One Martini backbone bead per residue (centre of mass of N, CA, C, O) as a GRO file, in nm:
protein
   72
    1MET     BB    1   3.108  21.771   9.496
    2LEU     BB    2   3.277  21.982   9.318
    3GLY     BB    3   3.508  22.020   9.097
    4THR     BB    4   3.760  22.246   9.049
    5GLU     BB    5   3.783  22.236   8.742
    6SER     BB    6   3.487  22.310   8.670
    7LEU     BB    7   3.471  22.581   8.823
    8TRP     BB    8   3.719  22.734   8.675
    9LEU     BB    9   3.553  22.713   8.383
   10GLN     BB   10   3.313  22.908   8.499
   11TRP     BB   11   3.228  23.171   8.328
   12GLY     BB   12   3.056  23.445   8.368
   13GLY     BB   13   2.765  23.612   8.205
   14HIS     BB   14   2.771  23.961   8.243
   15PRO     BB   15   2.672  24.195   8.032
   16ASP     BB   16   2.660  24.451   8.210
   17ALA     BB   17   2.955  24.440   8.310
   18LEU     BB   18   3.093  24.431   8.034
   19ILE     BB   19   2.974  24.692   7.920
   20GLY     BB   20   3.078  24.878   8.146
   21LEU     BB   21   3.383  24.823   8.102
   22ILE     BB   22   3.393  24.910   7.808
   23ALA     BB   23   3.289  25.199   7.856
   24LEU     BB   24   3.509  25.288   8.052
   25GLU     BB   25   3.755  25.239   7.867
   26SER     BB   26   3.659  25.410   7.627
   27ALA     BB   27   3.632  25.681   7.773
   28TYR     BB   28   3.925  25.701   7.863
   29LEU     BB   29   4.063  25.677   7.583
   30MET     BB   30   3.919  25.924   7.465
   31GLY     BB   31   4.012  26.132   7.686
   32VAL     BB   32   4.339  26.071   7.638
   33GLY     BB   33   4.313  26.123   7.334
   34PRO     BB   34   4.132  26.268   7.100
   35LEU     BB   35   3.985  26.476   7.286
   36ARG     BB   36   4.234  26.608   7.412
   37GLN     BB   37   4.359  26.700   7.142
   38ARG     BB   38   4.124  26.860   7.014
   39TYR     BB   39   4.077  27.054   7.293
   40GLY     BB   40   4.328  27.100   7.476
   41LEU     BB   41   4.311  26.991   7.790
   42ALA     BB   42   4.610  26.857   7.792
   43ASP     BB   43   4.866  26.698   7.833
   44ASP     BB   44   5.035  26.443   7.808
   45VAL     BB   45   5.005  26.101   7.861
   46ASP     BB   46   5.117  25.858   8.042
   47PRO     BB   47   5.143  25.528   7.954
   48ARG     BB   48   5.136  25.416   8.247
   49LYS     BB   49   4.850  25.519   8.315
   50ILE     BB   50   4.702  25.360   8.100
   51ALA     BB   51   4.799  25.079   8.191
   52THR     BB   52   4.690  25.094   8.480
   53PHE     BB   53   4.392  25.127   8.411
   54THR     BB   54   4.365  24.870   8.239
   55LEU     BB   55   4.448  24.674   8.466
   56GLY     BB   56   4.215  24.750   8.653
   57VAL     BB   57   3.990  24.655   8.464
   58LEU     BB   58   4.090  24.360   8.452
   59VAL     BB   59   4.055  24.301   8.751
   60ILE     BB   60   3.752  24.348   8.755
   61PHE     BB   61   3.682  24.137   8.546
   62VAL     BB   62   3.787  23.893   8.708
   63ALA     BB   63   3.620  23.942   8.971
   64VAL     BB   64   3.328  23.934   8.826
   65LEU     BB   65   3.356  23.693   8.580
   66SER     BB   66   3.479  23.489   8.750
   67PRO     BB   67   3.495  23.225   8.978
   68ILE     BB   68   3.569  23.404   9.221
   69HIS     BB   69   3.285  23.513   9.266
   70VAL     BB   70   3.157  23.236   9.342
   71VAL     BB   71   3.349  23.150   9.574
   72ALA     BB   72   3.294  23.411   9.753
   0.00000   0.00000   0.00000
């Protein structure tokens, strides 16, 4: 049986998932930042909404790329 220490240090490298999460976060930040301001699409975005979205992307990152995915 593998030791739990070695398992928890084995972060998987799924480049497609990482690229997808980076693209998702980048598109969101561009949409609520420069593009929204340039085209006058909406009022200002609450910084808490941006932080919440970013934390959600980080949770998905941990769920998909960490050893939690392997253990599950």
